[in-house]
GROMACS .gro file of C-alpha atoms in nm:
model
   64
    1MET     CA    1   1.720   6.296  -3.581
    2ARG     CA    2   1.377   6.398  -3.463
    3GLU     CA    3   1.235   6.070  -3.593
    4LEU     CA    4   1.490   5.879  -3.387
    5ASP     CA    5   1.407   6.081  -3.077
    6LEU     CA    6   1.035   6.019  -3.119
    7LEU     CA    7   1.083   5.646  -3.173
    8LEU     CA    8   1.300   5.608  -2.864
    9GLU     CA    9   1.069   5.825  -2.655
   10ARG     CA   10   0.763   5.618  -2.750
   11PHE     CA   11   0.951   5.295  -2.685
   12LEU     CA   12   1.057   5.418  -2.342
   13GLU     CA   13   0.707   5.529  -2.249
   14SER     CA   14   0.546   5.204  -2.362
   15CYS     CA   15   0.805   4.934  -2.303
   16TYR     CA   16   1.077   5.040  -2.060
   17ASP     CA   17   0.895   4.909  -1.754
   18THR     CA   18   0.877   4.563  -1.912
   19LEU     CA   19   1.255   4.539  -1.955
   20THR     CA   20   1.465   4.338  -1.713
   21ASP     CA   21   1.731   4.517  -1.512
   22ALA     CA   22   1.995   4.374  -1.746
   23ASP     CA   23   1.798   4.498  -2.049
   24LYS     CA   24   1.769   4.844  -1.891
   25GLU     CA   25   2.146   4.853  -1.841
   26GLY     CA   26   2.194   4.743  -2.202
   27PHE     CA   27   1.955   5.015  -2.316
   28SER     CA   28   2.158   5.277  -2.127
   29GLN     CA   29   2.474   5.156  -2.302
   30PHE     CA   30   2.287   5.150  -2.633
   31LEU     CA   31   2.200   5.519  -2.597
   32GLU     CA   32   2.569   5.604  -2.569
   33GLU     CA   33   2.626   5.493  -2.928
   34PRO     CA   34   2.655   5.774  -3.185
   35ASN     CA   35   2.322   5.899  -3.322
   36GLU     CA   36   2.428   5.807  -3.675
   37ARG     CA   37   2.472   5.446  -3.569
   38LEU     CA   38   2.137   5.440  -3.385
   39MET     CA   39   1.966   5.583  -3.692
   40ALA     CA   40   2.125   5.319  -3.915
   41TRP     CA   41   2.013   5.039  -3.684
   42LEU     CA   42   1.662   5.162  -3.609
   43LEU     CA   43   1.555   5.361  -3.913
   44GLU     CA   44   1.762   5.222  -4.200
   45GLY     CA   45   1.749   4.853  -4.111
   46THR     CA   46   2.122   4.798  -4.064
   47ASP     CA   47   2.196   4.518  -3.818
   48PRO     CA   48   2.431   4.598  -3.531
   49ALA     CA   49   2.763   4.415  -3.544
   50ASP     CA   50   2.766   4.394  -3.165
   51ALA     CA   51   2.554   4.097  -3.060
   52LYS     CA   52   2.459   4.262  -2.731
   53TYR     CA   53   2.239   4.509  -2.921
   54LYS     CA   54   2.070   4.274  -3.169
   55ALA     CA   55   1.776   4.173  -2.947
   56LEU     CA   56   1.715   4.530  -2.834
   57VAL     CA   57   1.724   4.665  -3.188
   58GLY     CA   58   1.480   4.392  -3.293
   59ARG     CA   59   1.248   4.481  -3.009
   60ILE     CA   60   1.253   4.853  -3.089
   61ARG     CA   61   1.203   4.784  -3.462
   62ALA     CA   62   0.905   4.560  -3.381
   63TYR     CA   63   0.757   4.832  -3.164
   64ARG     CA   64   0.787   5.081  -3.447
   0.00000   0.00000   0.00000
């Protein structure tokens, strides 16, 4: 899980200020998902079934 923490921390430091208020709210909701699900989406390449997370996951993956 350390890899996930580092990825999210770097994304926050570099990109959070560029997010819209709606995107920031979505990011807060995103972080409430179980760590296993976040790892699958961000580190294993699984696409989220919930459409509200697809753009955010793509953005974080691209940052990686």
